[in-house]
Amino acid sequence: LGFDSYFDGFLTTMAAMSPASAKYFRDNLAGRSLQGMRAVRQKQGGQLEDGIVLENFSKVAGYIQQTGYNGPLALASDQTVCVKSLRCHNGKLVGAQGGDIAFSDLDELGKLVEIITAKDQLCSKVRLLYSPLASYKKSLSTSILLSPQVRVYTLQIPLPKLPLFVFALIASYDNETGEEIAASHAAVLDYCFKANLSVLSVGSNGEATKVSALLMLQNTTKQFLCFNKANVDVVIQVPLIGQLLRPVV
């Protein structure tokens, strides 16, 4: 069964905003399943690579270029809790504690799901395989931690009716320091500039640690774009960040 591209895009956007709403719509009307959407994304190259990698940024840059937009972009990050869920991928059951589990047929799959849900063995944590304090280019050693949280990085075109672009999902944890968050922000901004993404602002919520991370990022440069209004004693300094010294607020 084929779907019109506009209808398919509508359902994909709905599923991204609310999987429950998309399921209700599909059950009562029509539409592609979540598994089908994942298969389409994989075929079209829309799936994210693990970690902060240039390939993800280049993909987003390509999507933005297709819209014909070449203006400033808003970068944002936030933490979100991992949701327990199970799904099938390449003949394996994904989402159980201990790693992916291979199965041979639907009967075995049903038994695995029954056992895992009965014993509450769904995975609720993400494996962290790097040190946030180390340079993302020069880190030679890795530490393995289990994290119940994920840091999400998004890009927003500041125009109405355009969805967010998610380009990085990395493991995070509750006691993350400002230095660690700032190092992560710096890596993301560096890749944004390499992919020719014109980031003008970096945002997050008002938590003290995240605010301090933004201040640390600002303090990484000594060059600013300055605006002075002498008669009212107002001075605005916008830090110039990156090798090309681009303004970022």
PDB file of C-alpha atoms in Angstrom:
ATOM      1  CA  LEU A   1       0.000   0.000   0.000  1.00  0.00           C
ATOM      2  CA  GLY A   2       1.475   3.332  -1.076  1.00  0.00           C
ATOM      3  CA  PHE A   3       0.988   6.672   0.653  1.00  0.00           C
ATOM      4  CA  ASP A   4       0.988  10.173  -0.755  1.00  0.00           C
ATOM      5  CA  SER A   5       4.237  11.943   0.177  1.00  0.00           C
ATOM      6  CA  TYR A   6       2.406  14.840   1.888  1.00  0.00           C
ATOM      7  CA  PHE A   7       0.198  12.451   3.873  1.00  0.00           C
ATOM      8  CA  ASP A   8       3.247  10.366   4.774  1.00  0.00           C
ATOM      9  CA  GLY A   9       5.104  13.493   5.926  1.00  0.00           C
ATOM     10  CA  PHE A  10       2.115  14.540   8.023  1.00  0.00           C
ATOM     11  CA  LEU A  11       2.024  11.162   9.789  1.00  0.00           C
ATOM     12  CA  THR A  12       5.793  11.155  10.319  1.00  0.00           C
ATOM     13  CA  THR A  13       5.623  14.595  11.946  1.00  0.00           C
ATOM     14  CA  MET A  14       2.683  13.497  14.112  1.00  0.00           C
ATOM     15  CA  ALA A  15       4.556  10.369  15.222  1.00  0.00           C
ATOM     16  CA  ALA A  16       7.601  12.470  16.145  1.00  0.00           C
ATOM     17  CA  MET A  17       5.448  14.825  18.245  1.00  0.00           C
ATOM     18  CA  SER A  18       3.162  12.183  19.771  1.00  0.00           C
ATOM     19  CA  PRO A  19       3.490   8.447  18.986  1.00  0.00           C
ATOM     20  CA  ALA A  20       0.200   7.794  20.834  1.00  0.00           C
ATOM     21  CA  SER A  21      -1.669  10.268  18.608  1.00  0.00           C
ATOM     22  CA  ALA A  22      -0.166   8.708  15.487  1.00  0.00           C
ATOM     23  CA  LYS A  23      -1.228   5.237  16.653  1.00  0.00           C
ATOM     24  CA  TYR A  24      -4.783   6.443  17.357  1.00  0.00           C
ATOM     25  CA  PHE A  25      -4.949   8.064  13.907  1.00  0.00           C
ATOM     26  CA  ARG A  26      -3.602   4.925  12.219  1.00  0.00           C
ATOM     27  CA  ASP A  27      -5.913   2.557  14.113  1.00  0.00           C
ATOM     28  CA  ASN A  28      -9.013   4.537  13.175  1.00  0.00           C
ATOM     29  CA  LEU A  29      -8.085   5.778   9.689  1.00  0.00           C
ATOM     30  CA  ALA A  30      -4.897   4.775   7.895  1.00  0.00           C
ATOM     31  CA  GLY A  31      -1.171   5.332   7.884  1.00  0.00           C
ATOM     32  CA  ARG A  32       2.268   3.802   8.025  1.00  0.00           C
ATOM     33  CA  SER A  33       3.316   1.971  11.185  1.00  0.00           C
ATOM     34  CA  LEU A  34       6.237   3.177  13.317  1.00  0.00           C
ATOM     35  CA  GLN A  35       8.239   0.192  12.119  1.00  0.00           C
ATOM     36  CA  GLY A  36       7.458   1.165   8.533  1.00  0.00           C
ATOM     37  CA  MET A  37       8.575   4.756   9.197  1.00  0.00           C
ATOM     38  CA  ARG A  38      11.882   3.485  10.599  1.00  0.00           C
ATOM     39  CA  ALA A  39      12.370   1.291   7.499  1.00  0.00           C
ATOM     40  CA  VAL A  40      11.753   4.287   5.217  1.00  0.00           C
ATOM     41  CA  ARG A  41      14.168   6.461   7.215  1.00  0.00           C
ATOM     42  CA  GLN A  42      16.833   3.754   7.020  1.00  0.00           C
ATOM     43  CA  LYS A  43      16.353   3.415   3.248  1.00  0.00           C
ATOM     44  CA  GLN A  44      16.483   7.188   2.747  1.00  0.00           C
ATOM     45  CA  GLY A  45      19.480   7.645   5.043  1.00  0.00           C
ATOM     46  CA  GLY A  46      17.516   9.518   7.687  1.00  0.00           C
ATOM     47  CA  GLN A  47      18.714   7.610  10.742  1.00  0.00           C
ATOM     48  CA  LEU A  48      21.175   9.206  13.159  1.00  0.00           C
ATOM     49  CA  GLU A  49      24.657   7.836  13.694  1.00  0.00           C
ATOM     50  CA  ASP A  50      25.759   7.308  17.288  1.00  0.00           C
ATOM     51  CA  GLY A  51      27.260  10.238  19.154  1.00  0.00           C
ATOM     52  CA  ILE A  52      28.408  13.639  17.903  1.00  0.00           C
ATOM     53  CA  VAL A  53      29.592  12.922  14.359  1.00  0.00           C
ATOM     54  CA  LEU A  54      29.908  15.119  11.275  1.00  0.00           C
ATOM     55  CA  GLU A  55      27.688  12.835   9.169  1.00  0.00           C
ATOM     56  CA  ASN A  56      24.594  13.757  11.216  1.00  0.00           C
ATOM     57  CA  PHE A  57      25.293  17.475  10.812  1.00  0.00           C
ATOM     58  CA  SER A  58      25.822  17.093   7.068  1.00  0.00           C
ATOM     59  CA  LYS A  59      22.466  15.306   6.743  1.00  0.00           C
ATOM     60  CA  VAL A  60      20.646  18.107   8.545  1.00  0.00           C
ATOM     61  CA  ALA A  61      22.472  20.694   6.433  1.00  0.00           C
ATOM     62  CA  GLY A  62      21.235  18.852   3.332  1.00  0.00           C
ATOM     63  CA  TYR A  63      17.619  18.865   4.549  1.00  0.00           C
ATOM     64  CA  ILE A  64      17.795  22.584   5.337  1.00  0.00           C
ATOM     65  CA  GLN A  65      19.304  23.295   1.927  1.00  0.00           C
ATOM     66  CA  GLN A  66      16.354  21.492   0.300  1.00  0.00           C
ATOM     67  CA  THR A  67      13.959  23.959   1.947  1.00  0.00           C
ATOM     68  CA  GLY A  68      15.797  26.849   0.266  1.00  0.00           C
ATOM     69  CA  TYR A  69      16.551  28.496   3.630  1.00  0.00           C
ATOM     70  CA  ASN A  70      20.024  29.982   4.153  1.00  0.00           C
ATOM     71  CA  GLY A  71      19.492  32.226   7.187  1.00  0.00           C
ATOM     72  CA  PRO A  72      20.423  31.944  10.881  1.00  0.00           C
ATOM     73  CA  LEU A  73      19.616  28.851  12.952  1.00  0.00           C
ATOM     74  CA  ALA A  74      18.855  28.337  16.642  1.00  0.00           C
ATOM     75  CA  LEU A  75      20.732  25.550  18.431  1.00  0.00           C
ATOM     76  CA  ALA A  76      19.275  24.053  21.616  1.00  0.00           C
ATOM     77  CA  SER A  77      20.010  21.173  23.978  1.00  0.00           C
ATOM     78  CA  ASP A  78      18.157  19.473  26.779  1.00  0.00           C
ATOM     79  CA  GLN A  79      18.087  16.283  28.810  1.00  0.00           C
ATOM     80  CA  THR A  80      15.305  13.745  28.516  1.00  0.00           C
ATOM     81  CA  VAL A  81      14.661  10.507  30.404  1.00  0.00           C
ATOM     82  CA  CYS A  82      14.939   7.202  28.532  1.00  0.00           C
ATOM     83  CA  VAL A  83      11.543   5.542  28.039  1.00  0.00           C
ATOM     84  CA  LYS A  84      11.294   1.780  28.442  1.00  0.00           C
ATOM     85  CA  SER A  85      10.187   0.111  25.216  1.00  0.00           C
ATOM     86  CA  LEU A  86      10.794  -2.959  23.053  1.00  0.00           C
ATOM     87  CA  ARG A  87      11.093  -3.155  19.268  1.00  0.00           C
ATOM     88  CA  CYS A  88      12.359  -5.510  16.584  1.00  0.00           C
ATOM     89  CA  HIS A  89      15.385  -4.657  14.453  1.00  0.00           C
ATOM     90  CA  ASN A  90      17.283  -6.944  12.080  1.00  0.00           C
ATOM     91  CA  GLY A  91      15.978 -10.126  13.675  1.00  0.00           C
ATOM     92  CA  LYS A  92      16.680  -9.001  17.233  1.00  0.00           C
ATOM     93  CA  LEU A  93      14.602  -7.733  20.123  1.00  0.00           C
ATOM     94  CA  VAL A  94      15.938  -4.316  21.166  1.00  0.00           C
ATOM     95  CA  GLY A  95      15.331  -2.635  24.513  1.00  0.00           C
ATOM     96  CA  ALA A  96      15.939  -5.455  27.003  1.00  0.00           C
ATOM     97  CA  GLN A  97      18.514  -5.360  29.765  1.00  0.00           C
ATOM     98  CA  GLY A  98      21.779  -7.010  28.773  1.00  0.00           C
ATOM     99  CA  GLY A  99      21.660  -6.115  25.091  1.00  0.00           C
ATOM    100  CA  ASP A 100      19.832  -7.144  21.937  1.00  0.00           C
ATOM    101  CA  ILE A 101      18.317 -10.651  21.871  1.00  0.00           C
ATOM    102  CA  ALA A 102      18.119 -12.677  18.650  1.00  0.00           C
ATOM    103  CA  PHE A 103      14.956 -14.684  17.875  1.00  0.00           C
ATOM    104  CA  SER A 104      14.077 -17.151  15.121  1.00  0.00           C
ATOM    105  CA  ASP A 105      10.282 -16.876  14.770  1.00  0.00           C
ATOM    106  CA  LEU A 106       7.200 -15.067  16.083  1.00  0.00           C
ATOM    107  CA  ASP A 107       6.510 -17.710  18.746  1.00  0.00           C
ATOM    108  CA  GLU A 108       9.948 -17.231  20.265  1.00  0.00           C
ATOM    109  CA  LEU A 109       9.525 -13.449  20.036  1.00  0.00           C
ATOM    110  CA  GLY A 110       6.210 -13.630  21.909  1.00  0.00           C
ATOM    111  CA  LYS A 111       7.754 -15.710  24.689  1.00  0.00           C
ATOM    112  CA  LEU A 112      10.705 -13.323  25.002  1.00  0.00           C
ATOM    113  CA  VAL A 113       8.404 -10.312  25.302  1.00  0.00           C
ATOM    114  CA  GLU A 114       6.269 -12.087  27.905  1.00  0.00           C
ATOM    115  CA  ILE A 115       9.301 -13.017  30.046  1.00  0.00           C
ATOM    116  CA  ILE A 116      10.961  -9.602  29.799  1.00  0.00           C
ATOM    117  CA  THR A 117       7.813  -7.630  30.649  1.00  0.00           C
ATOM    118  CA  ALA A 118       6.828  -9.994  33.483  1.00  0.00           C
ATOM    119  CA  LYS A 119      10.259  -9.588  35.120  1.00  0.00           C
ATOM    120  CA  ASP A 120      10.442  -5.856  34.278  1.00  0.00           C
ATOM    121  CA  GLN A 121      13.743  -6.349  32.478  1.00  0.00           C
ATOM    122  CA  LEU A 122      13.286  -3.482  30.035  1.00  0.00           C
ATOM    123  CA  CYS A 123      16.330  -1.290  29.674  1.00  0.00           C
ATOM    124  CA  SER A 124      15.960   2.254  31.001  1.00  0.00           C
ATOM    125  CA  LYS A 125      19.581   3.378  30.711  1.00  0.00           C
ATOM    126  CA  VAL A 126      22.027   4.226  27.943  1.00  0.00           C
ATOM    127  CA  ARG A 127      25.650   3.097  27.847  1.00  0.00           C
ATOM    128  CA  LEU A 128      28.082   6.032  28.006  1.00  0.00           C
ATOM    129  CA  LEU A 129      31.327   5.192  26.200  1.00  0.00           C
ATOM    130  CA  TYR A 130      33.326   8.410  26.420  1.00  0.00           C
ATOM    131  CA  SER A 131      34.550  10.989  28.859  1.00  0.00           C
ATOM    132  CA  PRO A 132      32.748  14.329  28.334  1.00  0.00           C
ATOM    133  CA  LEU A 133      35.690  16.221  29.836  1.00  0.00           C
ATOM    134  CA  ALA A 134      38.185  14.807  27.341  1.00  0.00           C
ATOM    135  CA  SER A 135      38.633  16.357  23.925  1.00  0.00           C
ATOM    136  CA  TYR A 136      36.225  14.765  21.500  1.00  0.00           C
ATOM    137  CA  LYS A 137      39.129  14.494  19.023  1.00  0.00           C
ATOM    138  CA  LYS A 138      41.944  13.435  21.312  1.00  0.00           C
ATOM    139  CA  SER A 139      40.258  11.115  23.810  1.00  0.00           C
ATOM    140  CA  LEU A 140      42.179   7.835  23.900  1.00  0.00           C
ATOM    141  CA  SER A 141      40.535   6.198  26.885  1.00  0.00           C
ATOM    142  CA  THR A 142      36.851   5.573  27.515  1.00  0.00           C
ATOM    143  CA  SER A 143      34.787   4.986  30.614  1.00  0.00           C
ATOM    144  CA  ILE A 144      31.635   2.865  30.614  1.00  0.00           C
ATOM    145  CA  LEU A 145      28.694   4.203  32.574  1.00  0.00           C
ATOM    146  CA  LEU A 146      24.973   3.488  32.528  1.00  0.00           C
ATOM    147  CA  SER A 147      22.894   6.611  32.192  1.00  0.00           C
ATOM    148  CA  PRO A 148      19.110   7.032  32.616  1.00  0.00           C
ATOM    149  CA  GLN A 149      19.208  10.296  30.631  1.00  0.00           C
ATOM    150  CA  VAL A 150      19.969  11.387  27.090  1.00  0.00           C
ATOM    151  CA  ARG A 151      21.136  14.820  25.941  1.00  0.00           C
ATOM    152  CA  VAL A 152      19.342  15.913  22.784  1.00  0.00           C
ATOM    153  CA  TYR A 153      20.703  18.533  20.397  1.00  0.00           C
ATOM    154  CA  THR A 154      18.298  20.209  17.979  1.00  0.00           C
ATOM    155  CA  LEU A 155      18.363  22.895  15.299  1.00  0.00           C
ATOM    156  CA  GLN A 156      15.433  25.192  14.612  1.00  0.00           C
ATOM    157  CA  ILE A 157      14.734  27.309  11.535  1.00  0.00           C
ATOM    158  CA  PRO A 158      13.137  30.470  13.036  1.00  0.00           C
ATOM    159  CA  LEU A 159      10.103  30.296  10.756  1.00  0.00           C
ATOM    160  CA  PRO A 160       6.580  29.008  11.519  1.00  0.00           C
ATOM    161  CA  LYS A 161       5.367  25.480  10.653  1.00  0.00           C
ATOM    162  CA  LEU A 162       8.857  23.988  10.376  1.00  0.00           C
ATOM    163  CA  PRO A 163       9.795  21.112  12.721  1.00  0.00           C
ATOM    164  CA  LEU A 164      12.949  20.791  14.784  1.00  0.00           C
ATOM    165  CA  PHE A 165      15.923  18.914  13.359  1.00  0.00           C
ATOM    166  CA  VAL A 166      17.434  16.427  15.829  1.00  0.00           C
ATOM    167  CA  PHE A 167      21.072  15.710  14.979  1.00  0.00           C
ATOM    168  CA  ALA A 168      22.676  14.295  18.134  1.00  0.00           C
ATOM    169  CA  LEU A 169      21.619  12.005  20.987  1.00  0.00           C
ATOM    170  CA  ILE A 170      24.291  11.336  23.602  1.00  0.00           C
ATOM    171  CA  ALA A 171      24.219   9.701  27.016  1.00  0.00           C
ATOM    172  CA  SER A 172      24.051  12.042  29.977  1.00  0.00           C
ATOM    173  CA  TYR A 173      23.628  11.783  33.747  1.00  0.00           C
ATOM    174  CA  ASP A 174      22.162  13.684  36.683  1.00  0.00           C
ATOM    175  CA  ASN A 175      25.340  15.179  38.172  1.00  0.00           C
ATOM    176  CA  GLU A 176      26.751  16.488  34.891  1.00  0.00           C
ATOM    177  CA  THR A 177      28.992  19.508  35.502  1.00  0.00           C
ATOM    178  CA  GLY A 178      29.034  22.801  33.656  1.00  0.00           C
ATOM    179  CA  GLU A 179      32.494  21.964  32.247  1.00  0.00           C
ATOM    180  CA  GLU A 180      31.210  18.715  30.737  1.00  0.00           C
ATOM    181  CA  ILE A 181      28.174  20.371  29.160  1.00  0.00           C
ATOM    182  CA  ALA A 182      30.323  23.220  27.816  1.00  0.00           C
ATOM    183  CA  ALA A 183      32.733  20.720  26.207  1.00  0.00           C
ATOM    184  CA  SER A 184      29.791  18.991  24.554  1.00  0.00           C
ATOM    185  CA  HIS A 185      28.412  22.343  23.318  1.00  0.00           C
ATOM    186  CA  ALA A 186      31.824  23.281  21.882  1.00  0.00           C
ATOM    187  CA  ALA A 187      32.044  19.990  19.956  1.00  0.00           C
ATOM    188  CA  VAL A 188      28.538  20.463  18.538  1.00  0.00           C
ATOM    189  CA  LEU A 189      29.220  24.072  17.486  1.00  0.00           C
ATOM    190  CA  ASP A 190      32.466  23.040  15.805  1.00  0.00           C
ATOM    191  CA  TYR A 191      30.647  20.440  13.696  1.00  0.00           C
ATOM    192  CA  CYS A 192      27.860  22.927  12.919  1.00  0.00           C
ATOM    193  CA  PHE A 193      30.411  25.336  11.459  1.00  0.00           C
ATOM    194  CA  LYS A 194      32.111  22.525   9.499  1.00  0.00           C
ATOM    195  CA  ALA A 195      28.733  21.600   7.978  1.00  0.00           C
ATOM    196  CA  ASN A 196      28.102  25.283   7.082  1.00  0.00           C
ATOM    197  CA  LEU A 197      25.178  25.570   9.486  1.00  0.00           C
ATOM    198  CA  SER A 198      24.765  29.235  10.434  1.00  0.00           C
ATOM    199  CA  VAL A 199      24.098  28.910  14.151  1.00  0.00           C
ATOM    200  CA  LEU A 200      23.289  32.279  15.709  1.00  0.00           C
ATOM    201  CA  SER A 201      22.116  31.247  19.179  1.00  0.00           C
ATOM    202  CA  VAL A 202      22.551  28.448  21.705  1.00  0.00           C
ATOM    203  CA  GLY A 203      19.696  27.851  24.147  1.00  0.00           C
ATOM    204  CA  SER A 204      18.804  25.659  27.106  1.00  0.00           C
ATOM    205  CA  ASN A 205      16.568  25.859  30.149  1.00  0.00           C
ATOM    206  CA  GLY A 206      17.363  27.987  33.173  1.00  0.00           C
ATOM    207  CA  GLU A 207      19.089  25.395  35.374  1.00  0.00           C
ATOM    208  CA  ALA A 208      22.189  26.783  37.062  1.00  0.00           C
ATOM    209  CA  THR A 209      24.535  24.137  35.608  1.00  0.00           C
ATOM    210  CA  LYS A 210      23.345  24.745  32.055  1.00  0.00           C
ATOM    211  CA  VAL A 211      23.575  28.517  32.441  1.00  0.00           C
ATOM    212  CA  SER A 212      27.142  28.171  33.746  1.00  0.00           C
ATOM    213  CA  ALA A 213      27.966  25.951  30.748  1.00  0.00           C
ATOM    214  CA  LEU A 214      26.834  28.710  28.363  1.00  0.00           C
ATOM    215  CA  LEU A 215      28.946  31.250  30.267  1.00  0.00           C
ATOM    216  CA  MET A 216      31.977  28.943  30.013  1.00  0.00           C
ATOM    217  CA  LEU A 217      31.376  28.612  26.293  1.00  0.00           C
ATOM    218  CA  GLN A 218      31.228  32.387  25.993  1.00  0.00           C
ATOM    219  CA  ASN A 219      34.494  32.715  27.924  1.00  0.00           C
ATOM    220  CA  THR A 220      36.351  30.513  25.425  1.00  0.00           C
ATOM    221  CA  THR A 221      36.836  33.578  23.193  1.00  0.00           C
ATOM    222  CA  LYS A 222      38.292  37.041  23.733  1.00  0.00           C
ATOM    223  CA  GLN A 223      36.832  38.545  20.576  1.00  0.00           C
ATOM    224  CA  PHE A 224      33.385  40.129  20.525  1.00  0.00           C
ATOM    225  CA  LEU A 225      31.036  41.988  18.233  1.00  0.00           C
ATOM    226  CA  CYS A 226      30.263  45.154  20.205  1.00  0.00           C
ATOM    227  CA  PHE A 227      27.313  47.526  20.116  1.00  0.00           C
ATOM    228  CA  ASN A 228      27.514  50.737  22.137  1.00  0.00           C
ATOM    229  CA  LYS A 229      24.830  53.279  23.008  1.00  0.00           C
ATOM    230  CA  ALA A 230      26.777  55.904  24.917  1.00  0.00           C
ATOM    231  CA  ASN A 231      23.914  58.255  25.756  1.00  0.00           C
ATOM    232  CA  VAL A 232      22.073  55.526  27.678  1.00  0.00           C
ATOM    233  CA  ASP A 233      25.206  53.687  28.888  1.00  0.00           C
ATOM    234  CA  VAL A 234      24.363  50.400  27.112  1.00  0.00           C
ATOM    235  CA  VAL A 235      27.087  48.057  25.856  1.00  0.00           C
ATOM    236  CA  ILE A 236      26.255  44.743  24.175  1.00  0.00           C
ATOM    237  CA  GLN A 237      28.979  42.195  23.467  1.00  0.00           C
ATOM    238  CA  VAL A 238      28.291  39.167  21.245  1.00  0.00           C
ATOM    239  CA  PRO A 239      31.031  36.501  21.459  1.00  0.00           C
ATOM    240  CA  LEU A 240      32.699  35.432  18.194  1.00  0.00           C
ATOM    241  CA  ILE A 241      33.154  31.654  18.386  1.00  0.00           C
ATOM    242  CA  GLY A 242      34.873  29.102  16.157  1.00  0.00           C
ATOM    243  CA  GLN A 243      37.739  29.280  13.689  1.00  0.00           C
ATOM    244  CA  LEU A 244      35.733  31.616  11.453  1.00  0.00           C
ATOM    245  CA  LEU A 245      34.731  33.764  14.469  1.00  0.00           C
ATOM    246  CA  ARG A 246      30.980  33.691  13.981  1.00  0.00           C
ATOM    247  CA  PRO A 247      28.636  35.558  16.375  1.00  0.00           C
ATOM    248  CA  VAL A 248      26.764  33.235  18.731  1.00  0.00           C
ATOM    249  CA  VAL A 249      24.450  34.432  21.527  1.00  0.00           C
TER     250      VAL A 249
END
